Amino acid sequence: MDFLAESDGPGVPMAARERLCLLALAVGLGLAGPAAGSEPAAGEQGVSAICLEESGWWVPGARAAQRSDSRRVLGAVVGRDLVLLGEEHDDADHHRWQLQVLAGLHALRPKLIIGFEMFPRRVQPVLDRWVAGELSVAELLEQTEWDEVWAHPAELYLPLFEFARMNRIPMLALNVDRQLIRKVAASGWAAVSTDQREGVGNPAPAPAAYREFLSEVHRQHASLRGGSADSPGRDPAFDRFVESQLVWDRAMAEILARSKAAGGRGPLVVGIVGNGHLRFGHGVAHQLRALGFGSTATLLPLPVASAECTGLPAQLADAVFAIPAAREPSAPPRLGIALESHRGQVLISSVGAGSLAESSGLQPGDRIVAVAGRPAADVSTVQGAVRRQPPGTVLPVQIERGEVRREVLVRFPVD
């Protein structure tokens, strides 16, 4: 794609924030594959020599990233069939950037459709009623089961939902229920009966580079659970994990492709999807190509900070926006647990090795009954209580383990 990028010379020394550890890891693994999904020509892999200057658009290249601007970038992608906007789910600036891009695309091509990874397919009628102005925010979140399905703070996403409602832009539920993804990860896609597949077709096989990227993600998941993972070549659990990610990618790609097929050359379809499903043309973009949709652009937000320079991986995306560093408060407290909702109960599904939760005595399978003396109504209630806990204080957590109810005291360290 020609973004008519302009070069700013050698660039200003900037750096990717630590939150881009997976990106840096992907570069180290040689995953600088082209956004279009074809194999790169000789010399096209690697990292651009230029460093990113914050608050602007950059186009990755084989030898150097080039500075661009909104007019060039949005003008180039607005004629595509599909535009994929990435995010780190818990980064507020990423969602502000998405809103900015949506507004720019809407100004150039008012007929839009916006798909969201955050919603499973079954809640599509709820999204339709929201866009029609028939639901309040509280009703939207309740009827889409936001706290159980997604769990990330709704306030991060509400400006996007309000933008769609205000402009009567159709919203699409791209995802499937997490139970399906878990079932594939546990037993494999072939073990899932047709009537349980939620209409998802067979995914296209994963490119080797995507498998390599997912192998590191799988190892990190295993480490979080206190276990270890064999090398991808001899670990059946890894193969099932890859299958689960492919089903996830395929489900989102099918809804995006279906909406575009129904709309012909009408509305521009925009997908709001996590970065891990989009980098280097893998994930959703790969499944879209398998479905016959090659006219897709991927735009990613890239946080930077004023530290030592790291380069921009060639062909990471069609373009990236370098988000300026912000003075932020200390990271909220973390227990180091993964939570899930099951039949109205909040369960601890995993406990990180060396975490506060482990040192306090919390265990996988514990049912959280109350936090700080208040009933644990749902996952977000527990998460909110943890985030609000001041450093150097004690948080009482009431749990049930088997038939026994007990109180665990979590002592948060001083900053």
Tab-separated table of C-alpha atoms in Angstrom:
chain	number	residue	atom	x	y	z
A	1	MET	CA	0.000	0.000	0.000
A	2	ASP	CA	1.295	3.452	-0.867
A	3	PHE	CA	0.752	5.812	2.055
A	4	LEU	CA	2.735	8.619	0.360
A	5	ALA	CA	4.862	8.577	3.470
A	6	GLU	CA	7.357	11.341	4.010
A	7	SER	CA	10.750	10.684	5.575
A	8	ASP	CA	11.842	12.798	8.524
A	9	GLY	CA	15.481	11.828	8.283
A	10	PRO	CA	17.200	9.749	10.956
A	11	GLY	CA	14.409	10.273	13.473
A	12	VAL	CA	14.243	11.199	17.125
A	13	PRO	CA	15.427	8.610	19.692
A	14	MET	CA	12.335	7.079	21.285
A	15	ALA	CA	11.513	3.616	22.647
A	16	ALA	CA	8.731	1.110	22.870
A	17	ARG	CA	7.337	0.843	26.372
A	18	GLU	CA	7.824	-2.359	28.336
A	19	ARG	CA	4.234	-3.252	27.548
A	20	LEU	CA	5.441	-4.070	24.031
A	21	CYS	CA	7.400	-7.071	25.330
A	22	LEU	CA	5.502	-9.430	23.031
A	23	LEU	CA	6.285	-7.195	20.071
A	24	ALA	CA	9.979	-7.142	20.893
A	25	LEU	CA	9.840	-10.875	21.415
A	26	ALA	CA	8.182	-11.321	18.028
A	27	VAL	CA	11.021	-9.409	16.404
A	28	GLY	CA	13.558	-11.596	18.170
A	29	LEU	CA	11.775	-14.651	16.818
A	30	GLY	CA	11.983	-13.300	13.280
A	31	LEU	CA	8.274	-12.667	12.897
A	32	ALA	CA	8.519	-9.563	10.740
A	33	GLY	CA	6.235	-11.021	8.094
A	34	PRO	CA	4.320	-8.864	5.622
A	35	ALA	CA	0.929	-7.454	6.478
A	36	ALA	CA	-0.420	-8.813	3.214
A	37	GLY	CA	0.388	-12.352	4.289
A	38	SER	CA	2.764	-13.300	1.452
A	39	GLU	CA	6.373	-14.229	2.044
A	40	PRO	CA	8.638	-11.155	2.084
A	41	ALA	CA	11.253	-10.593	-0.543
A	42	ALA	CA	14.894	-10.939	0.388
A	43	GLY	CA	15.977	-8.200	2.748
A	44	GLU	CA	12.455	-7.162	3.677
A	45	GLN	CA	12.404	-8.782	7.098
A	46	GLY	CA	13.900	-7.211	10.180
A	47	VAL	CA	13.609	-3.927	12.009
A	48	SER	CA	13.454	-0.467	10.494
A	49	ALA	CA	16.530	1.623	11.236
A	50	ILE	CA	14.581	4.736	12.187
A	51	CYS	CA	13.255	5.417	15.683
A	52	LEU	CA	9.726	6.573	16.312
A	53	GLU	CA	8.831	10.136	17.129
A	54	GLU	CA	5.716	10.257	19.281
A	55	SER	CA	2.319	11.678	18.326
A	56	GLY	CA	2.208	10.705	14.704
A	57	TRP	CA	1.769	8.046	12.050
A	58	TRP	CA	4.599	5.839	10.844
A	59	VAL	CA	4.701	3.388	7.948
A	60	PRO	CA	6.986	0.376	8.544
A	61	GLY	CA	9.481	-0.346	5.794
A	62	ALA	CA	12.292	-2.738	4.938
A	63	ARG	CA	15.060	-0.229	5.650
A	64	ALA	CA	13.399	2.573	7.571
A	65	ALA	CA	10.027	3.549	8.929
A	66	GLN	CA	8.666	6.676	7.298
A	67	ARG	CA	6.721	9.452	8.941
A	68	SER	CA	3.235	10.073	7.587
A	69	ASP	CA	0.069	11.858	8.724
A	70	SER	CA	-3.647	11.244	9.158
A	71	ARG	CA	-4.562	12.639	5.761
A	72	ARG	CA	-2.255	10.229	3.951
A	73	VAL	CA	-2.917	7.167	6.090
A	74	LEU	CA	-6.690	7.454	6.387
A	75	GLY	CA	-6.972	8.540	2.777
A	76	ALA	CA	-5.161	5.373	1.731
A	77	VAL	CA	-7.158	2.916	3.849
A	78	VAL	CA	-10.631	4.407	3.475
A	79	GLY	CA	-10.993	2.823	0.050
A	80	ARG	CA	-10.318	-0.667	1.380
A	81	ASP	CA	-13.046	-3.201	2.114
A	82	LEU	CA	-11.977	-3.689	5.725
A	83	VAL	CA	-9.870	-1.767	8.236
A	84	LEU	CA	-8.627	-3.495	11.400
A	85	LEU	CA	-7.796	-1.309	14.409
A	86	GLY	CA	-5.675	-2.953	17.089
A	87	GLU	CA	-5.498	-2.388	20.829
A	88	GLU	CA	-4.127	-3.542	24.131
A	89	HIS	CA	-7.410	-4.097	25.928
A	90	ASP	CA	-6.547	-2.280	29.164
A	91	ASP	CA	-4.834	0.777	27.631
A	92	ALA	CA	-7.115	3.827	27.686
A	93	ASP	CA	-4.965	5.683	25.140
A	94	HIS	CA	-5.432	2.878	22.639
A	95	HIS	CA	-9.198	3.338	22.833
A	96	ARG	CA	-8.891	7.119	22.515
A	97	TRP	CA	-6.808	6.537	19.378
A	98	GLN	CA	-9.447	4.150	18.006
A	99	LEU	CA	-12.122	6.786	18.513
A	100	GLN	CA	-9.966	9.350	16.721
A	101	VAL	CA	-9.460	7.009	13.769
A	102	LEU	CA	-13.153	6.088	13.632
A	103	ALA	CA	-14.084	9.761	13.529
A	104	GLY	CA	-11.592	10.382	10.721
A	105	LEU	CA	-12.820	7.424	8.677
A	106	HIS	CA	-16.441	8.433	9.267
A	107	ALA	CA	-15.724	11.915	7.940
A	108	LEU	CA	-14.265	10.436	4.743
A	109	ARG	CA	-16.769	7.612	4.315
A	110	PRO	CA	-19.893	8.166	6.428
A	111	LYS	CA	-21.301	4.685	5.840
A	112	LEU	CA	-19.504	2.523	8.384
A	113	ILE	CA	-20.007	-0.779	10.159
A	114	ILE	CA	-17.977	-1.421	13.325
A	115	GLY	CA	-17.216	-4.922	14.588
A	116	PHE	CA	-16.137	-5.556	18.182
A	117	GLU	CA	-14.148	-8.505	19.520
A	118	MET	CA	-15.667	-7.830	22.951
A	119	PHE	CA	-19.103	-9.268	22.147
A	120	PRO	CA	-20.086	-12.884	21.362
A	121	ARG	CA	-22.333	-13.498	18.365
A	122	ARG	CA	-25.371	-14.350	20.480
A	123	VAL	CA	-25.735	-10.744	21.758
A	124	GLN	CA	-26.102	-9.207	18.274
A	125	PRO	CA	-29.784	-8.314	18.887
A	126	VAL	CA	-28.727	-6.354	21.976
A	127	LEU	CA	-26.230	-4.322	19.936
A	128	ASP	CA	-28.918	-3.608	17.366
A	129	ARG	CA	-31.214	-2.234	20.081
A	130	TRP	CA	-28.379	-0.148	21.529
A	131	VAL	CA	-27.592	1.475	18.175
A	132	ALA	CA	-31.307	2.148	17.695
A	133	GLY	CA	-31.298	4.091	20.979
A	134	GLU	CA	-33.561	1.635	22.806
A	135	LEU	CA	-31.180	0.773	25.664
A	136	SER	CA	-29.401	2.660	28.411
A	137	VAL	CA	-25.705	2.058	29.125
A	138	ALA	CA	-26.614	-0.055	32.139
A	139	GLU	CA	-28.991	-2.147	30.042
A	140	LEU	CA	-26.375	-2.605	27.316
A	141	LEU	CA	-23.791	-3.861	29.785
A	142	GLU	CA	-26.240	-6.078	31.621
A	143	GLN	CA	-27.777	-7.668	28.522
A	144	THR	CA	-24.403	-8.290	26.876
A	145	GLU	CA	-23.141	-9.782	30.175
A	146	TRP	CA	-20.125	-7.491	29.959
A	147	ASP	CA	-18.581	-8.359	33.323
A	148	GLU	CA	-18.777	-12.082	32.676
A	149	VAL	CA	-17.860	-12.062	28.978
A	150	TRP	CA	-15.135	-9.407	28.791
A	151	ALA	CA	-14.356	-8.130	32.309
A	152	HIS	CA	-12.127	-5.229	31.188
A	153	PRO	CA	-13.471	-1.892	32.482
A	154	ALA	CA	-16.469	-0.848	30.402
A	155	GLU	CA	-15.547	2.836	30.668
A	156	LEU	CA	-12.616	2.191	28.319
A	157	TYR	CA	-15.000	1.143	25.549
A	158	LEU	CA	-18.116	3.231	26.171
A	159	PRO	CA	-16.936	6.213	24.062
A	160	LEU	CA	-16.695	3.845	21.078
A	161	PHE	CA	-20.157	2.437	21.732
A	162	GLU	CA	-21.594	5.934	22.177
A	163	PHE	CA	-19.967	7.049	18.912
A	164	ALA	CA	-21.722	4.209	17.088
A	165	ARG	CA	-25.069	4.948	18.758
A	166	MET	CA	-24.847	8.687	18.159
A	167	ASN	CA	-24.129	8.221	14.455
A	168	ARG	CA	-26.426	5.176	14.040
A	169	ILE	CA	-23.476	3.068	12.884
A	170	PRO	CA	-24.250	-0.678	13.005
A	171	MET	CA	-22.232	-2.623	15.565
A	172	LEU	CA	-21.245	-6.245	14.991
A	173	ALA	CA	-20.612	-8.909	17.638
A	174	LEU	CA	-17.505	-10.651	16.270
A	175	ASN	CA	-16.666	-13.188	18.938
A	176	VAL	CA	-17.880	-16.560	20.155
A	177	ASP	CA	-18.460	-17.657	23.730
A	178	ARG	CA	-15.267	-18.310	25.662
A	179	GLN	CA	-16.571	-21.772	26.528
A	180	LEU	CA	-16.098	-22.758	22.879
A	181	ILE	CA	-12.496	-21.500	22.854
A	182	ARG	CA	-11.780	-23.344	26.114
A	183	LYS	CA	-13.313	-26.526	24.741
A	184	VAL	CA	-11.104	-26.372	21.647
A	185	ALA	CA	-8.020	-25.720	23.794
A	186	ALA	CA	-8.910	-28.707	25.979
A	187	SER	CA	-9.989	-31.251	23.366
A	188	GLY	CA	-9.262	-29.907	19.881
A	189	TRP	CA	-11.510	-28.562	17.121
A	190	ALA	CA	-12.354	-32.014	15.768
A	191	ALA	CA	-13.821	-33.003	19.134
A	192	VAL	CA	-16.376	-30.165	19.002
A	193	SER	CA	-19.637	-31.244	17.417
A	194	THR	CA	-21.075	-29.196	14.566
A	195	ASP	CA	-24.016	-27.986	16.631
A	196	GLN	CA	-21.601	-26.592	19.253
A	197	ARG	CA	-19.412	-24.647	16.834
A	198	GLU	CA	-21.653	-21.547	16.752
A	199	GLY	CA	-21.597	-21.615	12.964
A	200	VAL	CA	-17.817	-21.179	12.734
A	201	GLY	CA	-16.215	-22.899	9.742
A	202	ASN	CA	-12.893	-24.725	9.617
A	203	PRO	CA	-10.037	-22.228	10.055
A	204	ALA	CA	-7.206	-21.878	7.569
A	205	PRO	CA	-3.983	-23.437	8.933
A	206	ALA	CA	-1.635	-21.189	10.870
A	207	PRO	CA	1.471	-19.862	9.073
A	208	ALA	CA	4.730	-21.043	10.627
A	209	ALA	CA	5.525	-17.552	11.941
A	210	TYR	CA	2.155	-17.340	13.717
A	211	ARG	CA	2.743	-20.736	15.345
A	212	GLU	CA	6.119	-19.513	16.541
A	213	PHE	CA	4.554	-16.386	18.018
A	214	LEU	CA	1.831	-18.444	19.712
A	215	SER	CA	4.431	-20.832	21.128
A	216	GLU	CA	5.791	-18.032	23.298
A	217	VAL	CA	2.291	-16.989	24.367
A	218	HIS	CA	1.601	-20.626	25.284
A	219	ARG	CA	4.786	-20.818	27.348
A	220	GLN	CA	3.802	-17.646	29.181
A	221	HIS	CA	0.355	-19.072	29.950
A	222	ALA	CA	1.942	-22.257	31.268
A	223	SER	CA	4.314	-20.223	33.450
A	224	LEU	CA	1.411	-18.189	34.867
A	225	ARG	CA	-0.272	-21.411	35.893
A	226	GLY	CA	2.879	-22.600	37.628
A	227	GLY	CA	3.599	-25.297	35.057
A	228	SER	CA	5.847	-25.730	32.058
A	229	ALA	CA	5.256	-26.259	28.364
A	230	ASP	CA	7.159	-28.625	26.097
A	231	SER	CA	8.552	-27.363	22.835
A	232	PRO	CA	5.786	-26.783	20.256
A	233	GLY	CA	6.951	-29.685	18.098
A	234	ARG	CA	6.045	-32.299	20.718
A	235	ASP	CA	3.340	-30.764	22.847
A	236	PRO	CA	-0.230	-31.809	21.982
A	237	ALA	CA	-1.538	-29.100	24.335
A	238	PHE	CA	0.218	-26.508	22.201
A	239	ASP	CA	-1.429	-27.823	19.030
A	240	ARG	CA	-4.833	-27.502	20.702
A	241	PHE	CA	-3.922	-24.016	21.881
A	242	VAL	CA	-3.099	-23.017	18.298
A	243	GLU	CA	-6.408	-24.492	17.152
A	244	SER	CA	-8.269	-22.447	19.762
A	245	GLN	CA	-6.606	-19.236	18.561
A	246	LEU	CA	-7.394	-20.084	14.935
A	247	VAL	CA	-11.053	-20.650	15.801
A	248	TRP	CA	-11.072	-17.297	17.590
A	249	ASP	CA	-9.500	-15.585	14.562
A	250	ARG	CA	-11.804	-17.386	12.134
A	251	ALA	CA	-14.960	-16.481	14.046
A	252	MET	CA	-14.143	-12.769	13.897
A	253	ALA	CA	-13.048	-12.921	10.264
A	254	GLU	CA	-16.276	-14.651	9.211
A	255	ILE	CA	-18.521	-11.960	10.704
A	256	LEU	CA	-16.429	-9.197	9.141
A	257	ALA	CA	-16.406	-10.926	5.755
A	258	ARG	CA	-20.115	-11.698	5.914
A	259	SER	CA	-21.011	-8.086	6.657
A	260	LYS	CA	-18.866	-6.864	3.787
A	261	ALA	CA	-20.355	-9.404	1.392
A	262	ALA	CA	-23.840	-8.283	2.388
A	263	GLY	CA	-22.922	-4.623	1.955
A	264	GLY	CA	-21.165	-4.965	-1.410
A	265	ARG	CA	-19.193	-1.811	-2.104
A	266	GLY	CA	-21.270	0.113	0.413
A	267	PRO	CA	-20.175	0.631	4.021
A	268	LEU	CA	-16.569	0.453	5.152
A	269	VAL	CA	-16.231	-2.308	7.752
A	270	VAL	CA	-13.940	-1.562	10.707
A	271	GLY	CA	-12.868	-4.220	13.201
A	272	ILE	CA	-11.898	-3.384	16.811
A	273	VAL	CA	-9.609	-6.277	17.721
A	274	GLY	CA	-6.715	-7.025	20.075
A	275	ASN	CA	-3.199	-6.520	18.691
A	276	GLY	CA	-2.309	-10.188	19.096
A	277	HIS	CA	-4.897	-11.129	16.471
A	278	LEU	CA	-3.527	-8.619	13.943
A	279	ARG	CA	0.275	-8.261	14.052
A	280	PHE	CA	2.248	-9.120	10.921
A	281	GLY	CA	-0.869	-10.006	8.934
A	282	HIS	CA	-1.534	-13.156	10.944
A	283	GLY	CA	-4.666	-13.967	12.929
A	284	VAL	CA	-7.824	-12.302	11.652
A	285	ALA	CA	-6.203	-10.880	8.503
A	286	HIS	CA	-4.913	-14.337	7.546
A	287	GLN	CA	-8.384	-15.857	7.937
A	288	LEU	CA	-9.902	-12.989	5.946
A	289	ARG	CA	-7.552	-13.726	3.066
A	290	ALA	CA	-8.570	-17.378	3.217
A	291	LEU	CA	-12.174	-16.193	2.884
A	292	GLY	CA	-11.277	-14.184	-0.213
A	293	PHE	CA	-10.944	-10.744	1.360
A	294	GLY	CA	-7.514	-9.366	0.553
A	295	SER	CA	-8.454	-5.687	0.557
A	296	THR	CA	-7.747	-5.230	4.270
A	297	ALA	CA	-5.664	-2.632	6.086
A	298	THR	CA	-4.251	-3.046	9.607
A	299	LEU	CA	-3.536	-0.027	11.802
A	300	LEU	CA	-1.957	-0.415	15.244
A	301	PRO	CA	-1.346	1.917	18.199
A	302	LEU	CA	2.244	1.853	19.400
A	303	PRO	CA	3.051	3.431	22.776
A	304	VAL	CA	6.499	5.025	22.981
A	305	ALA	CA	8.559	6.616	25.735
A	306	SER	CA	11.650	8.811	25.826
A	307	ALA	CA	14.285	6.175	26.488
A	308	GLU	CA	16.747	4.228	24.362
A	309	CYS	CA	15.611	3.662	20.810
A	310	THR	CA	14.099	0.460	19.505
A	311	GLY	CA	13.317	0.071	15.839
A	312	LEU	CA	9.982	-0.613	14.208
A	313	PRO	CA	9.557	-4.137	12.825
A	314	ALA	CA	9.167	-4.108	9.072
A	315	GLN	CA	5.644	-4.907	7.909
A	316	LEU	CA	4.250	-5.134	11.436
A	317	ALA	CA	1.135	-3.399	10.071
A	318	ASP	CA	0.173	-1.097	7.222
A	319	ALA	CA	0.752	1.847	9.565
A	320	VAL	CA	1.192	2.506	13.267
A	321	PHE	CA	0.414	5.510	15.413
A	322	ALA	CA	3.061	6.381	18.002
A	323	ILE	CA	1.126	7.284	21.136
A	324	PRO	CA	2.958	9.766	23.378
A	325	ALA	CA	4.010	8.697	26.819
A	326	ALA	CA	1.884	10.042	29.659
A	327	ARG	CA	2.610	10.554	33.307
A	328	GLU	CA	0.595	7.816	34.894
A	329	PRO	CA	0.035	6.818	38.486
A	330	SER	CA	1.639	3.688	39.783
A	331	ALA	CA	0.186	0.530	38.338
A	332	PRO	CA	-2.849	-0.671	40.283
A	333	PRO	CA	-2.259	-3.504	42.730
A	334	ARG	CA	-2.326	-6.997	41.313
A	335	LEU	CA	-3.104	-10.214	43.100
A	336	GLY	CA	-1.731	-12.360	40.312
A	337	ILE	CA	-4.864	-14.433	39.783
A	338	ALA	CA	-7.141	-15.208	36.861
A	339	LEU	CA	-10.863	-15.096	37.623
A	340	GLU	CA	-13.887	-16.559	35.914
A	341	SER	CA	-17.601	-16.475	36.562
A	342	HIS	CA	-19.414	-19.803	36.847
A	343	ARG	CA	-23.059	-20.192	37.771
A	344	GLY	CA	-23.127	-16.916	39.658
A	345	GLN	CA	-19.892	-17.611	41.534
A	346	VAL	CA	-16.463	-15.994	41.148
A	347	LEU	CA	-13.804	-18.673	40.857
A	348	ILE	CA	-10.017	-18.452	40.875
A	349	SER	CA	-8.946	-20.310	37.730
A	350	SER	CA	-5.185	-19.846	38.154
A	351	VAL	CA	-2.661	-18.324	40.562
A	352	GLY	CA	0.612	-16.863	39.310
A	353	ALA	CA	3.854	-18.237	40.712
A	354	GLY	CA	5.397	-15.816	43.208
A	355	SER	CA	2.312	-13.604	43.250
A	356	LEU	CA	0.617	-11.916	46.204
A	357	ALA	CA	-2.197	-14.410	45.855
A	358	GLU	CA	0.169	-17.380	46.160
A	359	SER	CA	2.007	-15.956	49.169
A	360	SER	CA	-1.348	-15.201	50.820
A	361	GLY	CA	-2.552	-18.776	50.407
A	362	LEU	CA	-5.115	-18.407	47.619
A	363	GLN	CA	-5.423	-21.454	45.364
A	364	PRO	CA	-6.951	-22.351	41.998
A	365	GLY	CA	-10.520	-23.518	42.494
A	366	ASP	CA	-11.198	-21.226	45.462
A	367	ARG	CA	-14.585	-19.505	45.318
A	368	ILE	CA	-14.422	-15.833	46.310
A	369	VAL	CA	-17.398	-15.023	48.528
A	370	ALA	CA	-16.563	-11.503	49.695
A	371	VAL	CA	-13.839	-8.861	49.368
A	372	ALA	CA	-13.255	-6.144	51.982
A	373	GLY	CA	-16.463	-7.230	53.700
A	374	ARG	CA	-18.637	-6.840	50.595
A	375	PRO	CA	-20.192	-9.720	48.639
A	376	ALA	CA	-18.294	-10.699	45.488
A	377	ALA	CA	-21.222	-10.247	43.128
A	378	ASP	CA	-19.152	-10.708	39.970
A	379	VAL	CA	-15.628	-10.621	38.566
A	380	SER	CA	-15.603	-6.838	38.169
A	381	THR	CA	-16.507	-6.379	41.851
A	382	VAL	CA	-13.410	-8.300	42.890
A	383	GLN	CA	-11.205	-6.529	40.358
A	384	GLY	CA	-12.453	-3.116	41.489
A	385	ALA	CA	-11.770	-3.880	45.140
A	386	VAL	CA	-8.206	-4.901	44.318
A	387	ARG	CA	-7.555	-1.815	42.172
A	388	ARG	CA	-8.773	0.493	44.960
A	389	GLN	CA	-6.593	-1.095	47.638
A	390	PRO	CA	-3.919	1.370	48.871
A	391	PRO	CA	-0.291	0.196	49.143
A	392	GLY	CA	0.771	-1.034	52.572
A	393	THR	CA	-2.716	-2.166	53.612
A	394	VAL	CA	-4.438	-5.487	54.144
A	395	LEU	CA	-7.324	-6.732	51.992
A	396	PRO	CA	-9.550	-9.415	53.597
A	397	VAL	CA	-10.793	-11.962	51.052
A	398	GLN	CA	-13.406	-14.489	52.123
A	399	ILE	CA	-13.266	-17.739	50.167
A	400	GLU	CA	-14.826	-21.174	50.085
A	401	ARG	CA	-12.510	-24.121	49.520
A	402	GLY	CA	-14.467	-27.307	49.279
A	403	GLU	CA	-16.972	-27.166	52.104
A	404	VAL	CA	-14.879	-24.855	54.261
A	405	ARG	CA	-15.259	-21.080	54.358
A	406	ARG	CA	-12.208	-19.095	55.474
A	407	GLU	CA	-10.741	-15.594	55.358
A	408	VAL	CA	-7.445	-14.853	53.643
A	409	LEU	CA	-5.577	-11.630	54.368
A	410	VAL	CA	-3.692	-10.199	51.398
A	411	ARG	CA	-0.972	-7.745	52.449
A	412	PHE	CA	-0.158	-5.213	49.726
A	413	PRO	CA	3.438	-3.971	49.821
A	414	VAL	CA	4.371	-0.331	50.192
A	415	ASP	CA	5.326	1.347	46.890
